[in-house]
Structure formats: C-alpha cells, structure tokens
Short mmCIF file of C-alpha atoms and ligand atoms in Angstrom, two decimals:
data_model
loop_
_atom_site.label_atom_id
_atom_site.label_comp_id
_atom_site.label_asym_id
_atom_site.label_seq_id
_atom_site.Cartn_x
_atom_site.Cartn_y
_atom_site.Cartn_z
CA MET A 1 6.98 -11.18 1.83
CA GLU A 2 5.34 -14.52 1.03
CA MET A 3 5.60 -15.65 -2.62
CA GLU A 4 2.25 -16.65 -4.11
CA THR A 5 2.01 -20.03 -5.80
CA PHE A 6 3.01 -19.99 -9.46
CA ASP A 7 -0.04 -22.06 -10.44
CA LEU A 8 0.89 -22.68 -14.05
CA GLU A 9 4.34 -24.08 -13.25
CA ARG A 10 3.08 -25.91 -10.14
CA GLN A 11 0.31 -27.68 -12.03
CA GLN A 12 2.71 -28.61 -14.82
CA SER A 13 5.33 -29.80 -12.33
CA LEU A 14 2.77 -31.98 -10.61
CA TRP A 15 1.06 -33.48 -13.62
CA GLU A 16 2.82 -33.10 -16.96
CA HIS A 17 4.76 -36.37 -16.64
CA ARG A 18 1.85 -38.29 -15.15
CA VAL A 19 -0.94 -37.71 -17.66
CA ASP A 20 -1.44 -39.69 -20.89
CA VAL A 21 -1.66 -36.54 -23.03
CA ASN A 22 0.10 -33.37 -21.96
CA MET A 23 -1.55 -30.49 -23.80
CA SER A 24 -0.27 -27.92 -21.29
CA GLU A 25 3.12 -27.44 -22.96
CA SER A 26 3.71 -24.11 -24.67
CA GLY A 27 6.63 -25.20 -26.87
CA VAL A 28 6.96 -27.76 -29.64
CA GLU A 29 7.87 -31.43 -29.24
CA PRO A 30 11.48 -31.31 -27.99
CA LEU A 31 14.38 -32.49 -30.11
CA THR A 32 16.73 -35.23 -28.92
CA LEU A 33 20.52 -35.10 -29.16
CA ASN A 34 20.20 -37.52 -32.07
CA GLY A 35 17.80 -35.10 -33.73
CA LEU A 36 20.37 -32.34 -33.33
CA ALA A 37 23.09 -34.64 -34.68
CA ALA A 38 20.94 -35.22 -37.78
CA LEU A 39 21.10 -31.46 -38.30
CA GLY A 40 24.90 -31.54 -38.04
CA PHE A 41 25.57 -31.18 -34.31
CA ASP A 42 28.89 -32.77 -33.22
CA LEU A 43 27.58 -35.35 -30.78
CA GLU A 44 31.02 -36.98 -30.37
CA GLY A 45 32.42 -33.63 -29.31
CA LEU A 46 30.14 -33.63 -26.25
CA HIS A 47 32.11 -36.57 -24.83
CA SER A 48 35.17 -34.43 -24.28
CA VAL A 49 33.43 -31.40 -22.77
CA PRO A 50 34.76 -30.98 -19.20
CA LEU A 51 31.86 -31.00 -16.73
CA GLU A 52 33.18 -27.88 -15.10
CA TYR A 53 31.72 -24.53 -14.12
CA ILE A 54 31.95 -22.64 -17.37
CA GLN A 55 32.37 -18.85 -17.54
CA SER A 56 29.47 -17.93 -15.29
CA ASN A 57 27.92 -15.19 -17.45
CA GLY A 58 28.16 -17.46 -20.51
CA THR A 59 31.16 -18.29 -22.68
CA PRO A 60 32.41 -15.39 -24.82
CA GLU A 61 31.75 -17.53 -27.93
CA LEU A 62 28.09 -18.00 -27.05
CA ARG A 63 27.56 -14.41 -25.99
CA ALA A 64 29.16 -13.15 -29.20
CA GLN A 65 26.87 -15.36 -31.26
CA LEU A 66 23.80 -14.24 -29.32
CA ALA A 67 24.87 -10.58 -29.54
CA ALA A 68 24.89 -10.88 -33.33
CA HIS A 69 21.10 -11.43 -33.18
CA TYR A 70 20.57 -8.00 -31.55
CA GLU A 71 21.57 -4.95 -33.53
CA GLY A 72 24.31 -2.95 -31.84
CA ALA A 73 24.78 -5.47 -29.00
CA THR A 74 28.22 -6.72 -27.89
CA ILE A 75 29.11 -9.53 -25.51
CA GLU A 76 28.90 -6.99 -22.65
CA HIS A 77 25.18 -6.63 -23.41
CA LEU A 78 24.57 -10.40 -22.95
CA LEU A 79 24.13 -12.65 -19.94
CA ALA A 80 23.54 -16.38 -20.45
CA THR A 81 21.16 -17.84 -17.87
CA THR A 82 19.51 -21.07 -16.87
CA GLY A 83 16.41 -20.62 -19.01
CA SER A 84 14.62 -17.34 -19.57
CA SER A 85 12.88 -17.93 -16.23
CA GLU A 86 16.15 -17.20 -14.46
CA ALA A 87 16.70 -14.15 -16.65
CA ASN A 88 13.23 -12.85 -15.72
CA TYR A 89 13.78 -13.61 -12.07
CA VAL A 90 17.15 -11.88 -11.67
CA ALA A 91 15.89 -8.90 -13.69
CA VAL A 92 13.02 -8.46 -11.22
CA GLN A 93 15.41 -8.89 -8.29
CA VAL A 94 17.60 -6.12 -9.65
CA LEU A 95 14.86 -3.71 -10.71
CA VAL A 96 12.07 -3.97 -8.15
CA ARG A 97 11.90 -2.82 -4.53
CA PRO A 98 9.02 -2.98 -2.00
CA GLY A 99 6.34 -0.40 -2.82
CA ASP A 100 7.45 0.01 -6.45
CA GLU A 101 4.84 -0.13 -9.17
CA VAL A 102 5.05 -2.61 -12.01
CA MET A 103 2.84 -2.62 -15.08
CA ALA A 104 2.19 -5.95 -16.77
CA ILE A 105 0.30 -6.65 -19.97
CA VAL A 106 -2.07 -9.57 -19.30
CA PRO A 107 -2.77 -12.36 -19.92
CA ASN A 108 0.80 -13.58 -19.69
CA TYR A 109 3.07 -16.24 -18.22
CA LEU A 110 2.65 -14.50 -14.82
CA GLN A 111 6.17 -15.23 -13.54
CA VAL A 112 7.28 -11.60 -13.49
CA GLY A 113 4.15 -10.21 -11.81
CA LEU A 114 4.25 -12.90 -9.13
CA ALA A 115 7.97 -12.39 -8.49
CA ALA A 116 7.49 -8.61 -8.27
CA ARG A 117 4.55 -8.97 -5.87
CA GLY A 118 6.67 -11.35 -3.81
CA LEU A 119 9.16 -8.49 -3.40
CA GLY A 120 6.39 -6.17 -2.18
CA ALA A 121 5.66 -4.34 -5.43
CA VAL A 122 2.22 -3.27 -6.60
CA VAL A 123 1.43 -4.82 -9.97
CA HIS A 124 -1.04 -3.14 -12.34
CA ASP A 125 -2.40 -5.45 -15.00
CA VAL A 126 -3.35 -3.93 -18.35
CA PRO A 127 -5.43 -6.20 -20.58
CA LEU A 128 -5.09 -7.40 -24.10
CA LEU A 129 -8.66 -7.43 -25.39
CA PRO A 130 -10.02 -9.99 -27.87
CA GLY A 131 -11.04 -8.35 -31.14
CA ALA A 132 -14.34 -8.87 -32.90
CA ASP A 133 -12.78 -11.13 -35.50
CA GLU A 134 -11.28 -14.41 -34.42
CA SER A 135 -7.61 -13.61 -34.90
CA THR A 136 -6.99 -10.20 -33.33
CA TRP A 137 -6.18 -8.91 -29.88
CA SER A 138 -5.45 -5.33 -28.99
CA LEU A 139 -3.97 -3.61 -25.99
CA ASP A 140 -6.31 -1.41 -23.98
CA TRP A 141 -4.19 1.64 -24.74
CA GLU A 142 -6.23 3.94 -22.54
CA ALA A 143 -5.68 1.66 -19.53
CA PHE A 144 -2.02 1.35 -20.51
CA GLU A 145 -1.42 5.10 -20.58
CA ALA A 146 -3.28 5.48 -17.28
CA ALA A 147 -1.25 2.72 -15.61
CA VAL A 148 2.20 4.07 -16.50
CA SER A 149 3.07 6.81 -14.02
CA GLU A 150 6.07 8.39 -12.29
CA ARG A 151 5.84 5.55 -9.77
CA THR A 152 6.21 2.83 -12.43
CA LYS A 153 9.59 1.09 -12.21
CA LEU A 154 9.02 -1.72 -14.66
CA VAL A 155 6.83 -2.46 -17.67
CA TYR A 156 6.55 -6.16 -18.50
CA LEU A 157 5.31 -7.79 -21.66
CA SER A 158 5.38 -11.31 -23.04
CA HIS A 159 5.92 -10.69 -26.74
CA PRO A 160 4.86 -12.53 -28.88
CA ASN A 161 2.33 -13.09 -26.18
CA ASN A 162 1.87 -16.25 -24.20
CA PRO A 163 -0.99 -17.24 -24.14
CA THR A 164 -2.88 -15.23 -26.81
CA GLY A 165 -0.27 -15.40 -29.58
CA HIS A 166 -0.67 -11.65 -30.10
CA VAL A 167 2.21 -9.91 -31.91
CA PHE A 168 2.67 -6.15 -31.52
CA THR A 169 3.65 -4.06 -34.52
CA PRO A 170 6.98 -2.18 -34.42
CA SER A 171 5.17 1.12 -33.84
CA GLU A 172 3.19 -0.36 -30.95
CA LEU A 173 6.44 -1.60 -29.39
CA ASP A 174 7.83 1.92 -29.85
CA ARG A 175 4.79 3.35 -28.11
CA ILE A 176 5.24 1.02 -25.12
CA ALA A 177 8.97 1.83 -24.92
CA ALA A 178 8.31 5.56 -25.20
CA ALA A 179 5.73 5.53 -22.40
CA ALA A 180 8.24 3.76 -20.12
CA GLU A 181 11.05 6.10 -21.18
CA ARG A 182 8.94 9.18 -20.31
CA VAL A 183 8.70 8.07 -16.67
CA GLY A 184 12.18 6.50 -16.40
CA ALA A 185 10.80 2.94 -16.13
CA TRP A 186 12.50 -0.19 -17.43
CA VAL A 187 10.92 -2.43 -20.05
CA LEU A 188 11.30 -6.19 -19.67
CA SER A 189 10.24 -7.97 -22.84
CA ASP A 190 9.98 -11.74 -22.65
CA GLU A 191 10.60 -12.87 -26.22
CA VAL A 192 10.87 -16.65 -26.02
CA TYR A 193 8.28 -16.99 -28.83
CA ARG A 194 9.88 -14.52 -31.22
CA GLY A 195 10.97 -17.34 -33.52
CA ALA A 196 7.53 -18.95 -33.29
CA VAL A 197 5.36 -16.54 -35.28
CA HIS A 198 3.38 -18.91 -37.49
CA ASP A 199 3.30 -17.17 -40.80
CA LEU A 200 6.79 -15.71 -41.00
CA LEU A 201 8.65 -16.53 -44.18
CA PRO A 202 12.09 -18.17 -43.89
CA GLY A 203 14.62 -15.54 -42.80
CA GLU A 204 11.94 -13.07 -41.67
CA GLU A 205 12.05 -11.91 -38.07
CA ALA A 206 9.25 -10.82 -35.77
CA PRO A 207 9.81 -7.38 -34.22
CA GLY A 208 11.52 -7.30 -30.81
CA MET A 209 11.91 -4.67 -28.10
CA TRP A 210 15.69 -4.44 -28.24
CA GLY A 211 16.99 -1.04 -29.34
CA ARG A 212 13.73 0.84 -28.68
CA GLY A 213 14.92 2.65 -25.55
CA GLU A 214 17.73 3.20 -23.04
CA ARG A 215 16.27 0.91 -20.39
CA VAL A 216 15.13 -1.99 -22.49
CA VAL A 217 15.87 -5.62 -21.60
CA ALA A 218 14.85 -8.56 -23.79
CA VAL A 219 15.01 -12.17 -22.64
CA SER A 220 14.82 -15.38 -24.60
CA SER A 221 15.86 -19.03 -24.46
CA LEU A 222 16.25 -22.30 -26.34
CA SER A 223 13.05 -23.61 -24.79
CA LYS A 224 10.23 -22.68 -27.16
CA SER A 225 11.02 -21.67 -30.73
CA TYR A 226 14.17 -23.84 -30.75
CA GLY A 227 12.47 -26.94 -29.24
CA LEU A 228 15.22 -27.50 -26.63
CA PRO A 229 13.69 -26.75 -23.19
CA GLY A 230 15.73 -29.43 -21.43
CA ALA A 231 18.95 -27.62 -22.30
CA ARG A 232 17.84 -25.00 -19.73
CA LEU A 233 19.68 -22.28 -21.56
CA GLY A 234 18.40 -18.73 -21.75
CA TRP A 235 19.75 -15.22 -22.00
CA MET A 236 19.06 -11.56 -21.56
CA VAL A 237 20.25 -8.59 -23.57
CA GLY A 238 20.40 -5.20 -21.90
CA PRO A 239 22.65 -2.23 -21.10
CA PRO A 240 26.07 -3.44 -19.82
CA GLY A 241 25.71 -1.86 -16.34
CA PHE A 242 22.37 -3.60 -15.84
CA ILE A 243 23.77 -6.90 -17.17
CA GLU A 244 26.63 -6.67 -14.61
CA ARG A 245 24.13 -6.29 -11.78
CA CYS A 246 22.09 -9.25 -13.01
CA TRP A 247 25.26 -11.33 -13.34
CA SER A 248 26.14 -10.71 -9.70
CA ARG A 249 22.54 -11.60 -8.68
CA ARG A 250 22.74 -14.89 -10.49
CA ASP A 251 25.78 -15.79 -8.32
CA PHE A 252 22.99 -16.56 -5.80
CA THR A 253 20.82 -18.67 -8.09
CA THR A 254 22.51 -21.17 -10.43
CA ILE A 255 26.01 -19.60 -10.73
CA ALA A 256 26.63 -20.63 -14.35
CA PRO A 257 24.88 -22.22 -17.34
CA ALA A 258 25.29 -26.01 -17.63
CA ALA A 259 28.57 -26.94 -19.35
CA LEU A 260 26.86 -29.38 -21.74
CA SER A 261 24.32 -26.78 -22.78
CA ASP A 262 26.87 -24.30 -24.04
CA PRO A 263 27.86 -26.27 -27.20
CA ILE A 264 24.18 -27.07 -27.80
CA ALA A 265 23.30 -23.38 -27.57
CA ARG A 266 26.17 -22.38 -29.85
CA PHE A 267 24.94 -24.88 -32.41
CA ALA A 268 21.26 -23.93 -32.15
CA THR A 269 21.71 -20.17 -32.31
CA GLU A 270 24.06 -20.26 -35.31
CA PRO A 271 21.93 -18.40 -37.90
CA SER A 272 21.33 -21.19 -40.43
CA ASN A 273 20.64 -23.78 -37.72
CA GLN A 274 18.39 -21.31 -35.95
CA GLU A 275 16.36 -20.88 -39.10
CA ARG A 276 15.97 -24.64 -39.54
CA LEU A 277 14.83 -25.08 -35.94
CA PHE A 278 12.36 -22.19 -36.20
CA GLU A 279 10.97 -23.60 -39.42
CA ARG A 280 10.53 -27.02 -37.75
CA ALA A 281 8.55 -25.34 -34.94
CA ARG A 282 6.41 -23.32 -37.36
CA ARG A 283 5.60 -26.40 -39.42
CA MET A 284 4.45 -28.37 -36.36
CA MET A 285 2.33 -25.48 -35.07
CA ARG A 286 0.64 -24.85 -38.41
CA VAL A 287 -0.41 -28.50 -38.85
CA ASN A 288 -2.05 -28.75 -35.42
CA ARG A 289 -3.58 -25.30 -35.74
CA GLU A 290 -5.57 -26.49 -38.77
CA THR A 291 -6.69 -29.63 -36.92
CA PHE A 292 -7.68 -27.52 -33.95
CA ARG A 293 -9.67 -25.04 -36.00
CA ASP A 294 -11.69 -27.85 -37.59
CA TRP A 295 -12.22 -29.52 -34.22
CA THR A 296 -13.57 -26.37 -32.52
CA GLY A 297 -16.12 -26.09 -35.33
CA GLU A 298 -17.53 -29.45 -34.22
CA GLN A 299 -17.97 -28.53 -30.54
CA ASN A 300 -21.45 -26.97 -30.82
CA GLY A 301 -20.22 -23.53 -29.79
CA VAL A 302 -18.69 -24.72 -26.49
CA ILE A 303 -15.20 -23.76 -27.64
CA ALA A 304 -15.01 -20.53 -29.65
CA TYR A 305 -12.07 -20.61 -32.06
CA ARG A 306 -9.46 -17.86 -31.81
CA GLU A 307 -6.57 -18.02 -34.21
CA PRO A 308 -3.10 -17.70 -32.64
CA ARG A 309 -0.52 -15.79 -34.66
CA ALA A 310 2.43 -17.06 -32.61
CA GLY A 311 3.45 -19.66 -30.04
CA ALA A 312 2.73 -23.36 -29.84
CA TYR A 313 -0.69 -22.92 -28.26
CA ALA A 314 -4.23 -21.70 -28.88
CA PHE A 315 -6.03 -19.66 -26.22
CA VAL A 316 -9.78 -19.96 -26.60
CA PRO A 317 -12.88 -19.21 -24.54
CA MET A 318 -15.05 -22.04 -23.30
CA LEU A 319 -18.72 -21.19 -23.23
CA GLU A 320 -21.70 -22.45 -21.36
CA ASN A 321 -25.08 -21.08 -22.40
CA GLY A 322 -23.21 -18.35 -24.26
CA ARG A 323 -21.21 -17.25 -21.18
CA GLN A 324 -17.61 -18.01 -20.27
CA ALA A 325 -17.38 -21.16 -18.19
CA ASP A 326 -15.29 -22.08 -15.15
CA CYS A 327 -12.37 -23.46 -17.08
CA ALA A 328 -10.24 -24.30 -14.03
CA ALA A 329 -12.90 -26.76 -12.84
CA PHE A 330 -13.16 -28.25 -16.33
CA ALA A 331 -9.37 -28.60 -16.62
CA GLU A 332 -9.26 -30.37 -13.27
CA ARG A 333 -12.04 -32.75 -14.29
CA LEU A 334 -10.38 -33.42 -17.63
CA ARG A 335 -7.12 -34.36 -15.94
CA ARG A 336 -8.83 -36.61 -13.42
CA ASN A 337 -11.25 -38.32 -15.80
CA ARG A 338 -9.34 -38.36 -19.09
CA SER A 339 -5.67 -38.00 -18.13
CA VAL A 340 -5.24 -34.90 -20.29
CA LEU A 341 -3.56 -31.75 -18.96
CA LEU A 342 -4.69 -28.38 -20.35
CA VAL A 343 -3.86 -24.91 -19.04
CA ALA A 344 -6.78 -23.15 -17.36
CA GLY A 345 -6.91 -19.49 -18.38
CA ARG A 346 -6.88 -18.46 -14.72
CA TRP A 347 -3.25 -19.63 -14.49
CA ALA A 348 -2.39 -17.06 -17.16
CA GLY A 349 -4.57 -14.28 -15.75
CA MET A 350 -7.70 -14.78 -17.88
CA PRO A 351 -10.33 -17.14 -16.44
CA GLY A 352 -12.92 -18.34 -18.91
CA TYR A 353 -10.27 -19.46 -21.39
CA LEU A 354 -8.36 -22.68 -22.00
CA ARG A 355 -4.90 -22.98 -23.50
CA PHE A 356 -4.35 -25.95 -25.81
CA GLY A 357 -0.74 -26.86 -26.59
CA LEU A 358 -0.23 -27.09 -30.37
CA GLY A 359 3.31 -28.47 -30.25
CA LEU A 360 2.52 -32.18 -29.89
CA GLU A 361 2.98 -34.84 -32.52
CA PRO A 362 -0.24 -34.76 -34.63
CA GLU A 363 -1.45 -38.21 -33.42
CA ALA A 364 -1.04 -37.28 -29.74
CA PHE A 365 -2.74 -33.94 -30.42
CA ALA A 366 -5.72 -35.64 -32.09
CA GLU A 367 -5.99 -38.12 -29.22
CA GLY A 368 -5.99 -35.26 -26.72
CA LEU A 369 -8.78 -33.50 -28.60
CA ARG A 370 -10.79 -36.73 -28.73
CA ARG A 371 -10.62 -36.99 -24.94
CA VAL A 372 -11.47 -33.32 -24.41
CA GLU A 373 -14.51 -33.85 -26.60
CA LEU A 374 -15.59 -36.83 -24.50
CA GLU A 375 -15.35 -34.71 -21.36
CA ILE A 376 -17.27 -31.85 -22.98
CA GLY A 377 -19.94 -34.47 -23.67
CA GLU A 378 -20.36 -34.84 -19.91
CA GLY A 379 -21.23 -31.12 -19.66
CA VAL A 380 -19.10 -28.04 -19.13
CA ALA A 381 -20.05 -27.16 -15.55
CA SER A 382 -18.57 -29.32 -12.82
C1 PLP B 401 6.57 -16.46 -21.77
C2 PLP B 401 7.49 -17.41 -21.07
N1 PLP B 401 8.61 -16.95 -20.53
C3 PLP B 401 9.47 -17.75 -19.91
C4 PLP B 401 9.24 -19.10 -19.77
C5 PLP B 401 10.23 -19.95 -19.07
O1 PLP B 401 10.90 -20.75 -19.98
P1 PLP B 401 12.42 -21.17 -19.89
O2 PLP B 401 12.90 -20.89 -18.51
O3 PLP B 401 12.42 -22.61 -20.22
O4 PLP B 401 13.13 -20.34 -20.92
C6 PLP B 401 8.06 -19.64 -20.31
C7 PLP B 401 7.76 -21.08 -20.17
O5 PLP B 401 6.68 -21.54 -20.46
C8 PLP B 401 7.18 -18.78 -21.00
O6 PLP B 401 6.07 -19.24 -21.58
#
C-alpha cells in the first residue's frame, strides 16, 4: 500500500531551515550542550563515550531511570527509541494489519493515522470540539463511543494534544481506556507534551495513560518538554511481551539509540534535572502565550484567540467575513512573501486553523507576529 505524504513533516523538512522565522516548531527553543553543562551535565565525559552500537533496546541504566517515571514499570516495560516517532511507527507496525480499524482523536500529529492507513487499515477520526469559551476543547464522546467497535484494534491519542493543547482529566483517560479494553483494542498514547502543561506547579505531573489498562502503551521523548529534539531519543512503555515485539521490529529501522544520546537522556530524565528542564519550557511558553493573546486582540477578528493549556503552540482559527479561511493558502503565501513558516491546520487534520509555535525566543516570536500581521494586511484569501 502506498504511504500518503506526511504533510506536516514534509513541509517542515523542506522549509524550517530556510525561512527567516520558523513558527512551525512545536517544542521550545532547543538547548545546546553548553546549556546542559550549565545545568551540571558532564560535557568532558562525552569525549570518552565509545561511538559504538549501545544496547539496542536502550541501556539498562536509562531504562531503569525511565521506568521510575511510570508507576509499576520495570526495565522490561521500556524500549528506548530514536525519537517518539520511531516508537509510534514500530507500535503501529506491530499492532495493525490490513483491514483493521483504528480510532484516532483529531486533530493530532497525524503520524499514527497515516502509518496505519499505509498498512491498509481503516482509520476513524473522532473530533475534539472547540468549546464556547476560548480555552476549552472536548471530545465528541458520542462519536467516540460509536467509533470503538469489536473491529477496533487501536485507539490513538496525542495527549496533551498537539495541536489544541487539550488535556484530558484522569477520569476521561479512564473512560477512553475502558472503551478500548471492552473491545480488546490497544491504546497508544503519545505523551511528548506531558511535561509541557503550562500551569502545572513545580513537581506536579499531568495525567498519563500508563496503568489505565492491560493494553496501554505510552510514548514520549526528549524532543518537546525537555527541549532536546536533536538528541533523537524517545521511548515507549508497555507490557513486556509487546515491548519485545517492538524491539525486534526496530531491528529493521534504526537498530539502537545513538551512543551520545544515552548519557544526555540519563542526565535529562533524572528527576531534578527533568523538573528544571520542564520549568524552562513552561516559562518560555507562558511568556509568548501572553504576547500572542495581546497580538490576536489587535487583528480585527481575523485570528480568534484560543488559549492552549499545554504544548509550545497555539492553535487558532483564521476568519474571513466571520467564516474559517483557507489557512493552507495563507500559510503558503506567508512563507513565500514573508519568510515565516506556520503550520496550516489541514496538516494536523483541522483546516481553518493555524498553529503558531510559542517556543521561540521572545524577539524572534515578536518578529514573526509582525510579519504575519503584514501579510494579513494584504487580505486573508489568496
Ligand atoms: C505529538 C507528537 N508526537 C511525536 C512527535 C515526533 O517527535 P520526536 O520523534 O522528535 O519525539 C511529534 C513531533 O512534532 C509530535 O508533535
């Protein structure tokens, strides 16, 4: 079966390093090795790390440290991967067969639905609906219950959600897990933004899916909340038998995590360092969120503000004469005319919206907004 184009990643791959202002990123401004060293990372130690294939499912030290973040998990429940994208991909490879049904909560990052469709599965999208006030989203529970059937093999959610920033409550997560459990389906919960809930207090944790059912898999990585996407280090936590099958699948993809990324990951996921990195991300997101809110108020109703609760992005409708506009055309024009890259909602499954990255340095963020405003001044329609 032909794989469809993964538009979001393709557009970013093509343009993110060629535009003046990249507002398409969904994580915060990445740290450097020097930045990590300032937090206490042993930079000298990296010089003597053998550039070998490390233990291909992740070193026992790293897996033990990651397991400690998931109640009841042991190193057998953990597989270290090359980013959460590899974790998602091998999970789909293991769980989905042609003709299977997959249920995905949309909008989302779209990787899992596209990979499942590429394997010949039928993907049912169930929407998150914008609430009447500017900060809420809610799952269409009726559509959700209708979409989960005996034929469903996999339920996918991006939680906290990319791109809306929606965070489910623990009882909502239980409800999703229970619906999957009733029909024997697996739940794949993509939790790369779990450390990036804006208003968490230090030490507080957003709810996750782990532990809410027998067939629950959660994935995460260093890329978003930790600010280390270039380390390309992710992981999944799941039942040991499932983890074994994913490990043998990843023998076909990247074999092992990068040797240099293992000490970085062990440093970053150590609890006190983790908290400092999460707090750094939250601080950056909160500052730009305020700037963004004020800016939308000055756009004569063309951009309707919606407050994200998580993630380094804001997902907002663009309006023309009170109706949602063709945001993909606007995003294309903006890139061509102003050298600014935004994410068109269509690339996340919700046309009519734009996703603004909130993780930039404040000056770059303000410059991006200035250019978007200039382009809005030329009219919304292409
Ligand atoms: C929800 C979500 N999952 C997974 C990924 C992939 O990230 P990585 O492979 O760097 O962990 C992204 C990247 O934007 C994402 O937004």
